[in-house]
PDB file of C-alpha atoms in Angstrom:
ATOM      1  CA  MET A   1      -9.812   4.932  18.944  1.00 73.00           C
ATOM      2  CA  ALA A   2      -7.432   6.582  21.374  1.00 84.00           C
ATOM      3  CA  THR A   3      -3.670   6.269  21.009  1.00 86.00           C
ATOM      4  CA  GLU A   4      -3.431   4.159  24.167  1.00 89.00           C
ATOM      5  CA  ASP A   5      -6.079   1.758  22.837  1.00 90.00           C
ATOM      6  CA  ILE A   6      -4.159   1.377  19.577  1.00 89.00           C
ATOM      7  CA  ARG A   7      -0.894   0.847  21.454  1.00 89.00           C
ATOM      8  CA  ALA A   8      -2.503  -1.827  23.649  1.00 91.00           C
ATOM      9  CA  ALA A   9      -4.004  -3.593  20.626  1.00 92.00           C
ATOM     10  CA  LEU A  10      -0.643  -3.636  18.843  1.00 90.00           C
ATOM     11  CA  ARG A  11       1.058  -5.014  21.949  1.00 91.00           C
ATOM     12  CA  ARG A  12      -1.525  -7.816  22.126  1.00 94.00           C
ATOM     13  CA  VAL A  13      -0.859  -8.679  18.492  1.00 91.00           C
ATOM     14  CA  GLU A  14       2.900  -8.559  19.068  1.00 91.00           C
ATOM     15  CA  THR A  15       2.594 -10.931  22.041  1.00 93.00           C
ATOM     16  CA  LEU A  16       0.361 -13.293  20.084  1.00 92.00           C
ATOM     17  CA  LEU A  17       2.748 -13.396  17.131  1.00 90.00           C
ATOM     18  CA  GLN A  18       5.740 -14.016  19.390  1.00 92.00           C
ATOM     19  CA  GLN A  19       3.920 -16.974  20.942  1.00 94.00           C
ATOM     20  CA  ARG A  20       2.331 -18.265  17.731  1.00 93.00           C
ATOM     21  CA  PRO A  21       4.032 -16.853  14.608  1.00 89.00           C
ATOM     22  CA  GLU A  22       1.800 -18.947  12.346  1.00 89.00           C
ATOM     23  CA  ALA A  23      -1.170 -16.822  13.463  1.00 89.00           C
ATOM     24  CA  GLY A  24       0.201 -14.012  11.310  1.00 86.00           C
ATOM     25  CA  LEU A  25       0.231 -16.076   8.138  1.00 85.00           C
ATOM     26  CA  HIS A  26      -2.896 -15.726   6.086  1.00 81.00           C
ATOM     27  CA  ASP A  27      -3.940 -14.701   2.638  1.00 81.00           C
ATOM     28  CA  ASP A  28      -5.110 -11.123   2.385  1.00 81.00           C
ATOM     29  CA  ALA A  29      -8.153 -10.222   0.358  1.00 83.00           C
ATOM     30  CA  PRO A  30      -7.201  -9.571  -3.242  1.00 82.00           C
ATOM     31  CA  ALA A  31      -7.224  -6.076  -4.643  1.00 82.00           C
ATOM     32  CA  THR A  32      -8.300  -5.571  -8.206  1.00 87.00           C
ATOM     33  CA  ALA A  33      -7.076  -2.507 -10.075  1.00 86.00           C
ATOM     34  CA  ARG A  34      -8.806  -1.779 -13.344  1.00 90.00           C
ATOM     35  CA  TRP A  35      -7.836   0.785 -15.944  1.00 91.00           C
ATOM     36  CA  THR A  36     -10.924   2.885 -16.635  1.00 92.00           C
ATOM     37  CA  GLY A  37      -9.579   4.892 -19.549  1.00 91.00           C
ATOM     38  CA  GLY A  38      -7.181   7.753 -20.019  1.00 92.00           C
ATOM     39  CA  VAL A  39      -4.996   7.962 -16.929  1.00 92.00           C
ATOM     40  CA  SER A  40      -7.649   6.751 -14.493  1.00 93.00           C
ATOM     41  CA  THR A  41      -7.790   3.524 -12.504  1.00 92.00           C
ATOM     42  CA  LEU A  42     -10.269   2.019 -10.074  1.00 92.00           C
ATOM     43  CA  ALA A  43      -8.964  -0.229  -7.293  1.00 90.00           C
ATOM     44  CA  SER A  44     -11.544  -2.457  -5.618  1.00 92.00           C
ATOM     45  CA  HIS A  45     -11.587  -4.581  -2.470  1.00 92.00           C
ATOM     46  CA  VAL A  46     -13.824  -7.636  -2.130  1.00 91.00           C
ATOM     47  CA  ASP A  47     -15.857  -5.868   0.579  1.00 92.00           C
ATOM     48  CA  GLY A  48     -16.932  -3.229  -1.953  1.00 93.00           C
ATOM     49  CA  LEU A  49     -14.504  -0.441  -1.032  1.00 94.00           C
ATOM     50  CA  GLN A  50     -13.319   1.353  -4.165  1.00 94.00           C
ATOM     51  CA  LEU A  51     -10.662   3.968  -4.756  1.00 92.00           C
ATOM     52  CA  ARG A  52     -10.350   5.936  -7.988  1.00 94.00           C
ATOM     53  CA  THR A  53      -7.133   7.591  -9.093  1.00 92.00           C
ATOM     54  CA  ASP A  54      -6.892  10.130 -11.870  1.00 94.00           C
ATOM     55  CA  LEU A  55      -4.654  12.965 -12.933  1.00 92.00           C
ATOM     56  CA  ALA A  56      -5.533  16.624 -13.271  1.00 91.00           C
ATOM     57  CA  PRO A  57      -6.802  17.857 -16.659  1.00 94.00           C
ATOM     58  CA  ALA A  58      -3.480  19.645 -17.215  1.00 92.00           C
ATOM     59  CA  LEU A  59      -1.833  16.209 -17.123  1.00 91.00           C
ATOM     60  CA  GLY A  60      -4.347  14.500 -19.401  1.00 92.00           C
ATOM     61  CA  GLY A  61      -6.825  13.318 -16.800  1.00 93.00           C
ATOM     62  CA  ALA A  62     -10.293  14.399 -15.779  1.00 95.00           C
ATOM     63  CA  GLY A  63      -9.485  15.160 -12.144  1.00 93.00           C
ATOM     64  CA  ALA A  64     -12.050  12.522 -11.119  1.00 93.00           C
ATOM     65  CA  GLY A  65      -9.973  11.064  -8.290  1.00 92.00           C
ATOM     66  CA  VAL A  66      -6.918  11.529  -6.156  1.00 91.00           C
ATOM     67  CA  THR A  67      -3.568  11.320  -7.890  1.00 88.00           C
ATOM     68  CA  PRO A  68      -1.616   8.103  -7.313  1.00 81.00           C
ATOM     69  CA  GLY A  69       1.156  10.146  -5.669  1.00 78.00           C
ATOM     70  CA  TRP A  70      -1.278  11.618  -3.152  1.00 81.00           C
ATOM     71  CA  LEU A  71      -1.832   8.167  -1.711  1.00 76.00           C
ATOM     72  CA  VAL A  72       1.800   7.801  -0.683  1.00 69.00           C
ATOM     73  CA  ARG A  73       2.546  11.347   0.436  1.00 72.00           C
ATOM     74  CA  ALA A  74       3.177  12.014   4.119  1.00 61.00           C
ATOM     75  CA  GLY A  75       1.513  14.913   5.874  1.00 66.00           C
ATOM     76  CA  ARG A  76       3.442  18.158   5.649  1.00 69.00           C
ATOM     77  CA  ASP A  77       3.199  18.693   9.387  1.00 76.00           C
ATOM     78  CA  VAL A  78       5.121  15.498  10.186  1.00 78.00           C
ATOM     79  CA  PRO A  79       8.615  16.320  11.475  1.00 83.00           C
ATOM     80  CA  ALA A  80      11.400  15.089   9.180  1.00 82.00           C
ATOM     81  CA  GLN A  81      13.068  13.195  12.039  1.00 88.00           C
ATOM     82  CA  ARG A  82       9.840  11.286  12.693  1.00 85.00           C
ATOM     83  CA  LEU A  83       9.685  10.248   9.033  1.00 80.00           C
ATOM     84  CA  ARG A  84      13.319   9.103   9.161  1.00 85.00           C
ATOM     85  CA  GLU A  85      12.546   7.023  12.255  1.00 89.00           C
ATOM     86  CA  LEU A  86       9.509   5.518  10.547  1.00 82.00           C
ATOM     87  CA  VAL A  87      11.540   4.553   7.475  1.00 80.00           C
ATOM     88  CA  GLN A  88      14.346   3.105   9.598  1.00 85.00           C
ATOM     89  CA  ARG A  89      11.915   1.091  11.723  1.00 85.00           C
ATOM     90  CA  SER A  90      10.067  -0.241   8.684  1.00 79.00           C
ATOM     91  CA  GLN A  91      13.371  -1.295   7.107  1.00 79.00           C
ATOM     92  CA  GLU A  92      14.367  -3.090  10.300  1.00 81.00           C
ATOM     93  CA  LEU A  93      11.079  -4.992  10.515  1.00 77.00           C
ATOM     94  CA  SER A  94      10.240  -5.515   6.858  1.00 72.00           C
ATOM     95  CA  PRO A  95      10.528  -9.112   5.690  1.00 68.00           C
ATOM     96  CA  VAL A  96      11.054  -7.830   2.145  1.00 65.00           C
ATOM     97  CA  SER A  97      13.419  -4.889   2.673  1.00 68.00           C
ATOM     98  CA  CYS A  98      16.189  -6.694   0.788  1.00 70.00           C
ATOM     99  CA  ALA A  99      13.859  -6.940  -2.225  1.00 66.00           C
ATOM    100  CA  LEU A 100      13.279  -3.199  -2.044  1.00 64.00           C
ATOM    101  CA  GLU A 101      16.959  -2.334  -1.686  1.00 71.00           C
ATOM    102  CA  ALA A 102      18.261  -4.743  -4.334  1.00 71.00           C
ATOM    103  CA  PRO A 103      15.287  -5.825  -6.411  1.00 67.00           C
ATOM    104  CA  LEU A 104      15.522  -8.750  -8.758  1.00 68.00           C
ATOM    105  CA  PRO A 105      14.922  -7.949 -12.400  1.00 72.00           C
ATOM    106  CA  VAL A 106      11.397  -8.859 -13.409  1.00 69.00           C
ATOM    107  CA  ARG A 107      10.134  -9.408 -16.909  1.00 74.00           C
ATOM    108  CA  VAL A 108       6.449  -9.389 -17.776  1.00 71.00           C
ATOM    109  CA  ASP A 109       5.197 -10.758 -21.068  1.00 72.00           C
ATOM    110  CA  ILE A 110       1.616 -10.281 -22.153  1.00 72.00           C
ATOM    111  CA  ALA A 111       0.207 -12.371 -24.955  1.00 71.00           C
ATOM    112  CA  VAL A 112      -3.168 -11.714 -26.536  1.00 71.00           C
ATOM    113  CA  GLU A 113      -4.801 -14.442 -28.556  1.00 72.00           C
ATOM    114  CA  ASP A 114      -7.535 -13.780 -31.074  1.00 73.00           C
ATOM    115  CA  ARG A 115     -10.557 -15.962 -30.517  1.00 65.00           C
TER     116      ARG A 115
END
């Protein structure tokens, strides 16, 4: 898809959401992440898409997937100013930026019962 096509599609969505904000509210398909042993995980989407993460053997993994950090790394050829603009824009538009900047403490308890 060409850049202009993407831009036009995003503008249509923006217009729709300005006119009918409720159209943007829907449950997303759940993602299931499963530990597969060692330092490897397998994330699955309901449509069958799967993504395996693993660490290199030097870090205790088998090298059977991309590292988790690889998934969030930006391309090296992206200008630093462009990345700053992207971060600033996402902070301006994010409905949860306050949770990222000043997160609430969360406690998770896991109980296992013998059956």
